[in-house]
Amino acid sequence: MDNPEWARILQHMEHRSDILIVGGGLNGPALALALAQTGHSVTVVDALAEKVRKNAAFDGRAYALALASQRLLDAIGVWEKVEEHAQPMLEIKVTDGHAGAGPSPFFMHFDHAEIEEGPMGYMVEDRHLRRAFLEAMAEHAGITEISGKTVVSQDITALGATLTLDDGSTLSGNLLVGCDGRRSGTAARAGIKRTGWDYGQTALVCAIEHELPHHGIAHQFFMPPGPLAILPLTGNRSSIVWSERSETAKQINALPEADYLQILRPRFGDFLGDIHLQGDRFTYPLNLTIANSFIADRLALVGDAAHGMHPIAGQGLNAGLRDVGALAEVLTLAGRRGEDIGSTLVLERYQEWRRFDTASLAMATDVFNKLFSNDNPLLRMGRDIGMGIVGSLPGLRRGFVREAAGLTGDLPKLLQGRPI
Ligand SMILES: Cc1cc2nc3c(=O)[nH]c(=O)nc-3n(C[C@H](O)[C@H](O)[C@H](O)COP(=O)(O)OP(=O)(O)OC[C@H]3O[C@@H](n4cnc5c(N)ncnc54)[C@H](O)[C@@H]3O)c2cc1C
């Protein structure tokens, strides 16, 4: 809400809702929609101005959404707004590579035909996803959205949570949810510590246009400095997430476009024909950061605020949307039973459901990255043999396809495509 009149009104009155969400990135809006659908009043605050959040131009960022995440987006009314821009992921090919040396003969190939449910997931551009969330929230009477205001303090008592924004206005609610990303101020203000480390790697992110079609195939090449993913977008376009040691990444990103492509090309060969850059280039320093607790008094953490992980398996947002499904289900069922949704007893159900799962996933991406970002010949031989074994056993392969589609584990109802 950029309207100055509203801003003045809010400054002089305390706005109250059932749930306050700090962070209107991706997980915040998903949670707001899931909760508003079950009758909760929700306020979402984000520091970025609305026009920045609408991000109309293509800027090269995109997400791999697992099938289970797509089901959640469908259930909260967002999928119908992005569907026409989504590229189904039909196959995934994983290869042990070496820049310029070509792929190793050992690789894993996962095909959606091994499961009955459909594609393993979809690639969706950041701009379409963010715009769809904003539109869906604007259509919901139960959601109040505040853009361009930063939360500067929070006060939690036995009766509720109060937020103070940078314009001095206050908001109150029964429960505060931090969806404010890896450096979550909500967690820090509640005294929640984090565990994690830097990888010394930086992801170079861009989109390319290519001469030949990708046929809906996603590729993951494991290189000694870090993994390189080529993820299919609509048309003859792909999203590149390419991890390098941070110093090298900085130098590569500073290069003119032609030299940047000159370095990228030999890393994955010429199977897509000639390539060109489309949109901007981004860099993301990579780290692992897990909140030591996902809850505190009248407070819960969701998405990257709870767990920021390596993008090696494209699981960050998918894990966040599982949090969204779990928290919305826990709170809704508690509310129907007449329980206080901010009580520790209720919030512990969310923490029990999600903390072990996400900590294991974050550690798995960590081990995977360490195992593959390595040129030790013994490790290389071991992982090549391992890939050969997984690739040749249909049962194991099918398990991996189900995992990539996000269909394993204790799935919240929304991720099963069922209402709460
Ligand atoms: C290179 C890369 C590639 C990735 N690819 C994939 C992928 O393919 N698939 C996938 O599932 N995941 C992927 N991820 C992970 C995914 O990007 C994140 O998990 C996701 O963006 C997290 O969303 P979020 O809403 O939790 O946090 P964020 O997107 O970080 O949003 C946090 C929001 O909080 C707001 N905020 C913060 N502090 C305040 C405050 N004090 N007051 C008001 N507002 C505040 C910020 O303005 C921001 O909008 C990738 C990540 C990286 C780095």
Tab-separated table of C-alpha atoms and ligand atoms in Angstrom:
chain	number	residue	atom	x	y	z
A	1	MET	CA	0.000	0.000	0.000
A	2	ASP	CA	1.803	3.109	-1.240
A	3	ASN	CA	-1.200	5.400	-0.668
A	4	PRO	CA	-0.104	8.354	1.554
A	5	GLU	CA	-3.641	8.852	2.883
A	6	TRP	CA	-3.711	5.298	4.213
A	7	ALA	CA	-0.245	5.733	5.619
A	8	ARG	CA	-1.461	8.794	7.594
A	9	ILE	CA	-4.510	6.932	8.872
A	10	LEU	CA	-2.428	3.952	9.952
A	11	GLN	CA	-0.032	6.225	11.781
A	12	HIS	CA	-2.824	7.373	14.075
A	13	MET	CA	-4.525	4.088	14.762
A	14	GLU	CA	-3.366	0.665	15.659
A	15	HIS	CA	-4.168	-1.855	12.983
A	16	ARG	CA	-5.080	-5.308	14.320
A	17	SER	CA	-5.257	-8.662	12.562
A	18	ASP	CA	-5.030	-12.334	13.525
A	19	ILE	CA	-1.605	-12.779	11.970
A	20	LEU	CA	1.198	-10.340	11.161
A	21	ILE	CA	3.679	-11.383	8.479
A	22	VAL	CA	7.005	-9.574	8.101
A	23	GLY	CA	8.240	-10.082	4.525
A	24	GLY	CA	6.268	-10.018	1.291
A	25	GLY	CA	8.886	-11.832	-0.843
A	26	LEU	CA	7.629	-15.262	-1.894
A	27	ASN	CA	6.813	-17.270	1.219
A	28	GLY	CA	5.090	-14.357	3.019
A	29	PRO	CA	2.404	-13.889	0.330
A	30	ALA	CA	1.934	-17.677	-0.021
A	31	LEU	CA	1.300	-17.949	3.719
A	32	ALA	CA	-1.012	-14.917	3.754
A	33	LEU	CA	-3.155	-16.440	0.988
A	34	ALA	CA	-3.265	-19.885	2.608
A	35	LEU	CA	-4.341	-18.351	5.953
A	36	ALA	CA	-6.833	-15.864	4.485
A	37	GLN	CA	-8.513	-18.756	2.695
A	38	THR	CA	-9.296	-20.384	6.024
A	39	GLY	CA	-10.804	-17.189	7.411
A	40	HIS	CA	-7.862	-15.488	9.145
A	41	SER	CA	-7.220	-11.768	8.833
A	42	VAL	CA	-3.591	-11.211	7.823
A	43	THR	CA	-1.317	-8.175	7.420
A	44	VAL	CA	1.833	-8.459	5.293
A	45	VAL	CA	4.556	-5.793	5.557
A	46	ASP	CA	7.444	-5.469	3.131
A	47	ALA	CA	10.234	-2.916	3.054
A	48	LEU	CA	10.242	-2.719	-0.738
A	49	ALA	CA	7.934	-0.305	-2.578
A	50	GLU	CA	5.080	-1.914	-4.517
A	51	LYS	CA	6.442	-0.946	-7.941
A	52	VAL	CA	9.765	-2.629	-7.130
A	53	ARG	CA	7.932	-5.740	-5.919
A	54	LYS	CA	5.878	-5.904	-9.128
A	55	ASN	CA	9.138	-6.238	-11.044
A	56	ALA	CA	7.531	-6.162	-14.492
A	57	ALA	CA	10.667	-6.547	-16.607
A	58	PHE	CA	12.363	-9.876	-17.207
A	59	ASP	CA	15.516	-9.875	-15.124
A	60	GLY	CA	16.882	-13.393	-15.568
A	61	ARG	CA	15.747	-14.908	-12.236
A	62	ALA	CA	13.574	-18.033	-12.175
A	63	TYR	CA	12.627	-20.872	-9.787
A	64	ALA	CA	12.318	-24.612	-10.136
A	65	LEU	CA	8.995	-25.378	-8.443
A	66	ALA	CA	8.435	-29.020	-7.526
A	67	LEU	CA	5.081	-30.570	-8.434
A	68	ALA	CA	3.980	-30.441	-4.774
A	69	SER	CA	4.720	-26.677	-4.670
A	70	GLN	CA	2.697	-26.188	-7.849
A	71	ARG	CA	-0.222	-27.925	-6.117
A	72	LEU	CA	0.013	-25.507	-3.207
A	73	LEU	CA	0.069	-22.519	-5.593
A	74	ASP	CA	-2.974	-23.966	-7.316
A	75	ALA	CA	-4.807	-24.413	-4.021
A	76	ILE	CA	-4.206	-20.771	-3.008
A	77	GLY	CA	-5.288	-19.317	-6.383
A	78	VAL	CA	-1.848	-18.298	-7.666
A	79	TRP	CA	-1.183	-21.014	-10.236
A	80	GLU	CA	-3.924	-19.844	-12.622
A	81	LYS	CA	-2.081	-16.510	-12.816
A	82	VAL	CA	1.340	-17.984	-13.726
A	83	GLU	CA	0.398	-21.170	-15.553
A	84	GLU	CA	0.745	-19.723	-19.059
A	85	HIS	CA	4.327	-18.682	-18.251
A	86	ALA	CA	5.391	-21.970	-16.650
A	87	GLN	CA	7.687	-24.456	-18.360
A	88	PRO	CA	7.105	-28.111	-17.335
A	89	MET	CA	10.244	-30.000	-16.264
A	90	LEU	CA	9.990	-33.385	-17.894
A	91	GLU	CA	13.450	-34.815	-17.391
A	92	ILE	CA	16.527	-34.133	-15.284
A	93	LYS	CA	20.018	-35.155	-16.382
A	94	VAL	CA	22.804	-35.094	-13.803
A	95	THR	CA	26.398	-35.285	-15.062
A	96	ASP	CA	29.831	-35.164	-13.483
A	97	GLY	CA	31.643	-32.585	-15.603
A	98	HIS	CA	34.894	-30.748	-16.079
A	99	ALA	CA	35.039	-27.403	-17.900
A	100	GLY	CA	36.194	-28.070	-21.441
A	101	ALA	CA	36.676	-31.818	-20.828
A	102	GLY	CA	33.117	-32.898	-21.671
A	103	PRO	CA	30.793	-34.887	-19.442
A	104	SER	CA	31.824	-38.114	-17.710
A	105	PRO	CA	30.256	-41.307	-19.092
A	106	PHE	CA	28.483	-41.746	-15.748
A	107	PHE	CA	25.309	-39.766	-15.426
A	108	MET	CA	21.828	-40.065	-13.956
A	109	HIS	CA	18.695	-39.549	-15.998
A	110	PHE	CA	15.325	-38.984	-14.346
A	111	ASP	CA	12.168	-38.967	-16.431
A	112	HIS	CA	8.715	-37.851	-15.292
A	113	ALA	CA	7.313	-40.885	-17.141
A	114	GLU	CA	8.480	-42.959	-14.115
A	115	ILE	CA	5.698	-41.430	-11.996
A	116	GLU	CA	1.991	-41.131	-12.706
A	117	GLU	CA	1.445	-37.617	-11.347
A	118	GLY	CA	2.817	-35.548	-14.265
A	119	PRO	CA	5.899	-33.318	-14.735
A	120	MET	CA	8.424	-33.290	-11.861
A	121	GLY	CA	7.883	-29.573	-11.582
A	122	TYR	CA	7.806	-26.272	-13.426
A	123	MET	CA	10.217	-23.431	-14.059
A	124	VAL	CA	8.623	-20.055	-13.353
A	125	GLU	CA	10.259	-16.664	-13.757
A	126	ASP	CA	10.574	-14.521	-10.657
A	127	ARG	CA	8.682	-11.585	-12.236
A	128	HIS	CA	5.597	-13.709	-13.021
A	129	LEU	CA	5.541	-15.335	-9.602
A	130	ARG	CA	5.859	-12.075	-7.658
A	131	ARG	CA	3.204	-10.337	-9.760
A	132	ALA	CA	0.818	-13.279	-9.350
A	133	PHE	CA	1.242	-13.188	-5.548
A	134	LEU	CA	0.583	-9.440	-5.417
A	135	GLU	CA	-2.520	-9.731	-7.607
A	136	ALA	CA	-3.909	-12.654	-5.615
A	137	MET	CA	-3.370	-10.797	-2.318
A	138	ALA	CA	-5.046	-7.638	-3.647
A	139	GLU	CA	-8.125	-9.711	-4.534
A	140	HIS	CA	-8.446	-11.048	-0.976
A	141	ALA	CA	-10.456	-8.967	1.493
A	142	GLY	CA	-8.817	-10.732	4.443
A	143	ILE	CA	-5.321	-9.489	3.532
A	144	THR	CA	-3.911	-6.024	4.245
A	145	GLU	CA	-0.698	-5.317	2.399
A	146	ILE	CA	1.783	-2.652	3.392
A	147	SER	CA	4.645	-1.953	0.967
A	148	GLY	CA	7.620	0.355	1.379
A	149	LYS	CA	7.643	0.196	5.200
A	150	THR	CA	10.334	-1.444	7.302
A	151	VAL	CA	9.631	-3.169	10.610
A	152	VAL	CA	11.982	-1.624	13.143
A	153	SER	CA	10.875	-3.271	16.374
A	154	GLN	CA	8.601	-5.955	17.796
A	155	ASP	CA	7.028	-6.379	21.188
A	156	ILE	CA	5.623	-9.720	22.306
A	157	THR	CA	3.426	-10.118	25.373
A	158	ALA	CA	1.140	-12.872	26.630
A	159	LEU	CA	-1.733	-11.110	24.849
A	160	GLY	CA	-0.221	-10.558	21.423
A	161	ALA	CA	2.496	-9.194	19.154
A	162	THR	CA	3.005	-5.530	18.191
A	163	LEU	CA	5.181	-4.310	15.330
A	164	THR	CA	6.487	-0.778	14.916
A	165	LEU	CA	7.215	0.425	11.393
A	166	ASP	CA	9.762	3.031	10.313
A	167	ASP	CA	7.024	5.683	9.985
A	168	GLY	CA	6.102	5.196	13.659
A	169	SER	CA	2.831	3.360	12.996
A	170	THR	CA	2.074	0.135	14.849
A	171	LEU	CA	0.376	-3.123	13.938
A	172	SER	CA	-0.818	-5.809	16.299
A	173	GLY	CA	-1.900	-9.414	16.064
A	174	ASN	CA	-2.161	-12.743	17.861
A	175	LEU	CA	0.825	-14.222	16.057
A	176	LEU	CA	3.907	-12.807	14.323
A	177	VAL	CA	5.438	-14.733	11.412
A	178	GLY	CA	8.908	-13.884	10.118
A	179	CYS	CA	9.146	-14.447	6.349
A	180	ASP	CA	11.918	-11.885	6.153
A	181	GLY	CA	14.654	-13.930	4.515
A	182	ARG	CA	18.082	-15.242	5.453
A	183	ARG	CA	18.971	-12.261	7.642
A	184	SER	CA	15.645	-12.377	9.443
A	185	GLY	CA	15.331	-9.401	11.787
A	186	THR	CA	12.230	-11.053	13.272
A	187	ALA	CA	14.381	-13.986	14.436
A	188	ALA	CA	17.214	-11.727	15.632
A	189	ARG	CA	14.859	-9.452	17.623
A	190	ALA	CA	13.390	-12.541	19.320
A	191	GLY	CA	16.909	-13.638	20.305
A	192	ILE	CA	16.861	-16.717	18.034
A	193	LYS	CA	20.428	-17.642	17.088
A	194	ARG	CA	21.438	-19.276	13.830
A	195	THR	CA	23.796	-22.069	12.815
A	196	GLY	CA	25.612	-22.003	9.491
A	197	TRP	CA	28.632	-21.176	7.415
A	198	ASP	CA	29.719	-19.588	4.144
A	199	TYR	CA	30.520	-21.864	1.243
A	200	GLY	CA	33.119	-19.514	-0.225
A	201	GLN	CA	31.065	-19.962	-3.408
A	202	THR	CA	28.937	-17.437	-5.275
A	203	ALA	CA	26.108	-18.326	-7.655
A	204	LEU	CA	26.182	-16.563	-11.014
A	205	VAL	CA	22.608	-16.363	-12.257
A	206	CYS	CA	21.424	-15.416	-15.736
A	207	ALA	CA	19.075	-16.499	-18.499
A	208	ILE	CA	20.184	-17.540	-21.964
A	209	GLU	CA	18.474	-17.770	-25.317
A	210	HIS	CA	19.596	-20.770	-27.334
A	211	GLU	CA	19.366	-21.953	-30.891
A	212	LEU	CA	18.039	-25.471	-30.210
A	213	PRO	CA	15.018	-26.545	-28.112
A	214	HIS	CA	15.562	-27.875	-24.573
A	215	HIS	CA	12.616	-30.347	-24.698
A	216	GLY	CA	11.796	-29.585	-21.065
A	217	ILE	CA	15.052	-31.173	-19.852
A	218	ALA	CA	16.882	-29.717	-16.839
A	219	HIS	CA	20.631	-30.360	-16.591
A	220	GLN	CA	22.849	-30.364	-13.546
A	221	PHE	CA	26.598	-30.498	-14.209
A	222	PHE	CA	28.884	-31.035	-11.253
A	223	MET	CA	32.132	-29.095	-11.727
A	224	PRO	CA	35.011	-28.965	-9.226
A	225	PRO	CA	34.426	-25.252	-8.318
A	226	GLY	CA	30.654	-25.805	-7.905
A	227	PRO	CA	27.520	-27.070	-9.661
A	228	LEU	CA	26.033	-25.603	-12.837
A	229	ALA	CA	22.310	-25.967	-13.513
A	230	ILE	CA	20.608	-25.322	-16.863
A	231	LEU	CA	16.875	-25.098	-16.244
A	232	PRO	CA	14.330	-24.881	-19.070
A	233	LEU	CA	12.210	-21.724	-19.417
A	234	THR	CA	9.394	-21.184	-21.928
A	235	GLY	CA	10.557	-20.963	-25.565
A	236	ASN	CA	14.186	-21.554	-26.454
A	237	ARG	CA	15.397	-20.092	-23.183
A	238	SER	CA	17.034	-21.500	-20.055
A	239	SER	CA	17.925	-20.219	-16.634
A	240	ILE	CA	21.530	-20.721	-15.535
A	241	VAL	CA	22.586	-21.081	-11.891
A	242	TRP	CA	26.326	-21.487	-11.923
A	243	SER	CA	28.389	-21.687	-8.717
A	244	GLU	CA	32.039	-20.720	-8.682
A	245	ARG	CA	34.522	-19.898	-5.949
A	246	SER	CA	33.614	-16.372	-4.835
A	247	GLU	CA	36.771	-14.640	-6.074
A	248	THR	CA	36.439	-16.236	-9.535
A	249	ALA	CA	32.705	-15.458	-9.676
A	250	LYS	CA	33.413	-11.790	-8.977
A	251	GLN	CA	35.909	-11.642	-11.825
A	252	ILE	CA	33.619	-13.490	-14.245
A	253	ASN	CA	30.631	-11.292	-13.444
A	254	ALA	CA	32.679	-8.143	-14.106
A	255	LEU	CA	33.498	-9.314	-17.652
A	256	PRO	CA	31.771	-7.915	-20.740
A	257	GLU	CA	28.939	-10.105	-22.058
A	258	ALA	CA	30.942	-11.781	-24.845
A	259	ASP	CA	33.738	-12.824	-22.455
A	260	TYR	CA	31.207	-14.023	-19.855
A	261	LEU	CA	29.621	-16.302	-22.479
A	262	GLN	CA	33.067	-17.429	-23.615
A	263	ILE	CA	33.626	-18.836	-20.106
A	264	LEU	CA	30.137	-20.282	-19.770
A	265	ARG	CA	30.041	-22.091	-23.148
A	266	PRO	CA	32.693	-24.789	-22.593
A	267	ARG	CA	31.190	-25.610	-19.189
A	268	PHE	CA	28.188	-27.293	-20.718
A	269	GLY	CA	29.118	-27.849	-24.353
A	270	ASP	CA	27.126	-27.068	-27.472
A	271	PHE	CA	24.031	-29.268	-27.162
A	272	LEU	CA	21.787	-26.150	-27.148
A	273	GLY	CA	23.531	-24.614	-30.181
A	274	ASP	CA	24.517	-20.959	-30.145
A	275	ILE	CA	23.698	-19.075	-26.905
A	276	HIS	CA	23.046	-15.407	-26.003
A	277	LEU	CA	22.401	-13.697	-22.693
A	278	GLN	CA	18.859	-12.519	-21.969
A	279	GLY	CA	18.144	-10.050	-19.170
A	280	ASP	CA	20.480	-9.113	-16.324
A	281	ARG	CA	23.233	-11.052	-14.613
A	282	PHE	CA	23.053	-11.641	-10.841
A	283	THR	CA	25.395	-12.941	-8.176
A	284	TYR	CA	24.375	-14.536	-4.872
A	285	PRO	CA	27.002	-15.331	-2.214
A	286	LEU	CA	26.118	-18.811	-0.945
A	287	ASN	CA	25.786	-19.726	2.695
A	288	LEU	CA	23.946	-22.128	4.933
A	289	THR	CA	21.905	-20.584	7.742
A	290	ILE	CA	19.405	-22.437	9.909
A	291	ALA	CA	17.543	-20.824	12.805
A	292	ASN	CA	18.204	-22.740	16.041
A	293	SER	CA	14.468	-22.611	16.698
A	294	PHE	CA	11.630	-22.027	14.218
A	295	ILE	CA	9.369	-20.671	16.963
A	296	ALA	CA	9.356	-18.390	20.025
A	297	ASP	CA	6.529	-16.880	22.099
A	298	ARG	CA	3.755	-15.900	19.636
A	299	LEU	CA	6.259	-16.118	16.790
A	300	ALA	CA	7.080	-18.515	13.936
A	301	LEU	CA	9.701	-18.432	11.191
A	302	VAL	CA	8.973	-19.549	7.634
A	303	GLY	CA	11.061	-19.957	4.460
A	304	ASP	CA	14.584	-18.549	4.273
A	305	ALA	CA	14.075	-16.849	7.664
A	306	ALA	CA	14.037	-20.386	9.094
A	307	HIS	CA	16.481	-22.055	6.688
A	308	GLY	CA	18.657	-20.662	3.906
A	309	MET	CA	20.332	-23.452	1.954
A	310	HIS	CA	22.648	-24.046	-1.022
A	311	PRO	CA	20.724	-23.816	-4.329
A	312	ILE	CA	22.414	-27.024	-5.575
A	313	ALA	CA	19.130	-28.924	-5.713
A	314	GLY	CA	16.822	-25.898	-6.252
A	315	GLN	CA	15.016	-26.723	-3.007
A	316	GLY	CA	14.991	-23.438	-1.055
A	317	LEU	CA	11.606	-22.100	-2.089
A	318	ASN	CA	10.123	-25.597	-2.229
A	319	ALA	CA	11.130	-26.122	1.404
A	320	GLY	CA	9.609	-22.730	2.280
A	321	LEU	CA	6.313	-23.639	0.647
A	322	ARG	CA	6.248	-26.837	2.729
A	323	ASP	CA	6.581	-24.618	5.822
A	324	VAL	CA	3.700	-22.513	4.492
A	325	GLY	CA	1.490	-25.599	4.029
A	326	ALA	CA	2.402	-26.993	7.447
A	327	LEU	CA	1.946	-23.729	9.397
A	328	ALA	CA	-1.351	-22.881	7.672
A	329	GLU	CA	-2.651	-26.370	8.479
A	330	VAL	CA	-1.498	-26.334	12.121
A	331	LEU	CA	-2.979	-22.864	12.770
A	332	THR	CA	-6.251	-23.551	10.971
A	333	LEU	CA	-6.888	-26.836	12.777
A	334	ALA	CA	-5.957	-25.233	16.116
A	335	GLY	CA	-8.322	-22.314	15.448
A	336	ARG	CA	-11.162	-24.713	14.631
A	337	ARG	CA	-10.589	-26.453	17.967
A	338	GLY	CA	-10.776	-23.083	19.730
A	339	GLU	CA	-7.076	-23.035	20.691
A	340	ASP	CA	-5.001	-19.829	20.877
A	341	ILE	CA	-3.028	-19.847	17.572
A	342	GLY	CA	-0.135	-17.970	19.180
A	343	SER	CA	0.313	-20.445	22.031
A	344	THR	CA	3.552	-22.402	22.314
A	345	LEU	CA	1.594	-25.643	22.394
A	346	VAL	CA	0.214	-24.938	18.906
A	347	LEU	CA	3.467	-23.554	17.470
A	348	GLU	CA	5.427	-26.583	18.668
A	349	ARG	CA	3.368	-28.750	16.290
A	350	TYR	CA	4.693	-26.646	13.400
A	351	GLN	CA	8.259	-26.852	14.659
A	352	GLU	CA	8.047	-30.637	15.118
A	353	TRP	CA	6.661	-31.028	11.622
A	354	ARG	CA	9.214	-28.882	9.836
A	355	ARG	CA	12.458	-28.403	11.742
A	356	PHE	CA	13.947	-31.869	11.447
A	357	ASP	CA	12.930	-32.119	7.778
A	358	THR	CA	14.452	-28.800	6.745
A	359	ALA	CA	17.603	-29.234	8.828
A	360	SER	CA	18.141	-32.644	7.135
A	361	LEU	CA	17.497	-31.165	3.674
A	362	ALA	CA	19.858	-28.254	4.321
A	363	MET	CA	22.554	-30.675	5.538
A	364	ALA	CA	21.971	-32.954	2.536
A	365	THR	CA	22.492	-30.029	0.119
A	366	ASP	CA	25.636	-29.188	2.110
A	367	VAL	CA	27.082	-32.735	1.882
A	368	PHE	CA	26.106	-32.970	-1.789
A	369	ASN	CA	27.862	-29.708	-2.553
A	370	LYS	CA	31.029	-30.770	-0.690
A	371	LEU	CA	31.060	-34.180	-2.364
A	372	PHE	CA	30.647	-32.796	-5.860
A	373	SER	CA	32.571	-29.487	-5.673
A	374	ASN	CA	35.747	-31.488	-5.455
A	375	ASP	CA	38.355	-32.788	-7.869
A	376	ASN	CA	39.810	-35.524	-5.646
A	377	PRO	CA	40.196	-38.543	-8.021
A	378	LEU	CA	39.027	-41.055	-5.388
A	379	LEU	CA	35.903	-39.032	-4.570
A	380	ARG	CA	35.295	-38.529	-8.264
A	381	MET	CA	35.464	-42.278	-8.907
A	382	GLY	CA	33.187	-43.012	-5.927
A	383	ARG	CA	30.524	-40.532	-6.981
A	384	ASP	CA	30.665	-41.651	-10.628
A	385	ILE	CA	30.104	-45.266	-9.557
A	386	GLY	CA	27.288	-44.099	-7.243
A	387	MET	CA	25.640	-42.215	-10.101
A	388	GLY	CA	25.971	-45.256	-12.343
A	389	ILE	CA	24.265	-47.431	-9.708
A	390	VAL	CA	21.372	-44.984	-9.085
A	391	GLY	CA	20.911	-44.557	-12.842
A	392	SER	CA	20.680	-48.299	-13.440
A	393	LEU	CA	18.212	-49.239	-10.682
A	394	PRO	CA	14.603	-48.394	-11.636
A	395	GLY	CA	13.319	-48.483	-8.009
A	396	LEU	CA	15.982	-46.032	-6.838
A	397	ARG	CA	15.472	-43.851	-9.908
A	398	ARG	CA	11.733	-43.647	-9.286
A	399	GLY	CA	12.468	-42.669	-5.667
A	400	PHE	CA	14.627	-39.782	-6.897
A	401	VAL	CA	11.919	-38.639	-9.335
A	402	ARG	CA	9.353	-38.610	-6.504
A	403	GLU	CA	11.835	-36.682	-4.327
A	404	ALA	CA	12.449	-34.111	-7.110
A	405	ALA	CA	8.673	-33.704	-7.514
A	406	GLY	CA	8.440	-33.042	-3.749
A	407	LEU	CA	6.030	-35.930	-3.237
A	408	THR	CA	7.883	-37.697	-0.410
A	409	GLY	CA	7.635	-37.278	3.390
A	410	ASP	CA	4.782	-35.997	5.525
A	411	LEU	CA	3.135	-33.626	3.015
A	412	PRO	CA	0.807	-30.864	4.244
A	413	LYS	CA	-2.653	-31.037	2.669
A	414	LEU	CA	-2.142	-28.002	0.418
A	415	LEU	CA	0.886	-29.711	-1.155
A	416	GLN	CA	-1.245	-32.768	-1.818
A	417	GLY	CA	-3.684	-30.498	-3.665
A	418	ARG	CA	-6.327	-30.875	-0.904
A	419	PRO	CA	-8.012	-28.035	1.038
A	420	ILE	CA	-7.272	-27.733	4.760
B	1	LIG	C1	20.915	-18.459	-6.877
B	1	LIG	C2	19.674	-18.999	-6.259
B	1	LIG	C3	18.821	-19.809	-6.999
B	1	LIG	C4	17.672	-20.351	-6.416
B	1	LIG	N1	16.883	-21.177	-7.144
B	1	LIG	C5	15.825	-21.789	-6.550
B	1	LIG	C6	15.003	-22.731	-7.258
B	1	LIG	O1	15.225	-23.012	-8.437
B	1	LIG	N2	13.972	-23.321	-6.603
B	1	LIG	C7	13.721	-23.053	-5.285
B	1	LIG	O2	12.813	-23.672	-4.710
B	1	LIG	N3	14.447	-22.138	-4.592
B	1	LIG	C8	15.491	-21.511	-5.187
B	1	LIG	N4	16.249	-20.609	-4.497
B	1	LIG	C9	15.855	-20.253	-3.129
B	1	LIG	C10	14.784	-19.139	-3.120
B	1	LIG	O3	15.229	-18.046	-3.889
B	1	LIG	C11	14.519	-18.704	-1.678
B	1	LIG	O4	14.267	-19.827	-0.891
B	1	LIG	C12	13.296	-17.757	-1.624
B	1	LIG	O5	13.511	-16.612	-2.414
B	1	LIG	C13	13.043	-17.335	-0.192
B	1	LIG	O6	11.871	-16.548	-0.149
B	1	LIG	P1	11.418	-15.848	1.210
B	1	LIG	O7	10.091	-15.244	0.899
B	1	LIG	O8	11.536	-16.785	2.355
B	1	LIG	O9	12.509	-14.726	1.483
B	1	LIG	P2	12.923	-13.462	0.591
B	1	LIG	O10	12.614	-13.697	-0.839
B	1	LIG	O11	14.336	-13.159	0.988
B	1	LIG	O12	11.958	-12.292	1.076
B	1	LIG	C14	12.152	-11.612	2.281
B	1	LIG	C15	11.373	-10.307	2.205
B	1	LIG	O13	11.361	-9.717	3.519
B	1	LIG	C16	11.443	-8.308	3.384
B	1	LIG	N5	11.991	-7.785	4.638
B	1	LIG	C17	13.142	-8.140	5.264
B	1	LIG	N6	13.284	-7.451	6.417
B	1	LIG	C18	12.201	-6.636	6.529
B	1	LIG	C19	11.772	-5.681	7.499
B	1	LIG	N7	12.493	-5.417	8.619
B	1	LIG	N8	10.601	-5.020	7.300
B	1	LIG	C20	9.839	-5.269	6.188
B	1	LIG	N9	10.206	-6.174	5.241
B	1	LIG	C21	11.362	-6.845	5.410
B	1	LIG	C22	12.367	-8.094	2.183
B	1	LIG	O14	12.137	-6.852	1.567
B	1	LIG	C23	11.979	-9.284	1.264
B	1	LIG	O15	11.022	-8.919	0.282
B	1	LIG	C24	17.380	-20.052	-5.062
B	1	LIG	C25	18.212	-19.205	-4.326
B	1	LIG	C26	19.367	-18.680	-4.908
B	1	LIG	C27	20.274	-17.794	-4.101
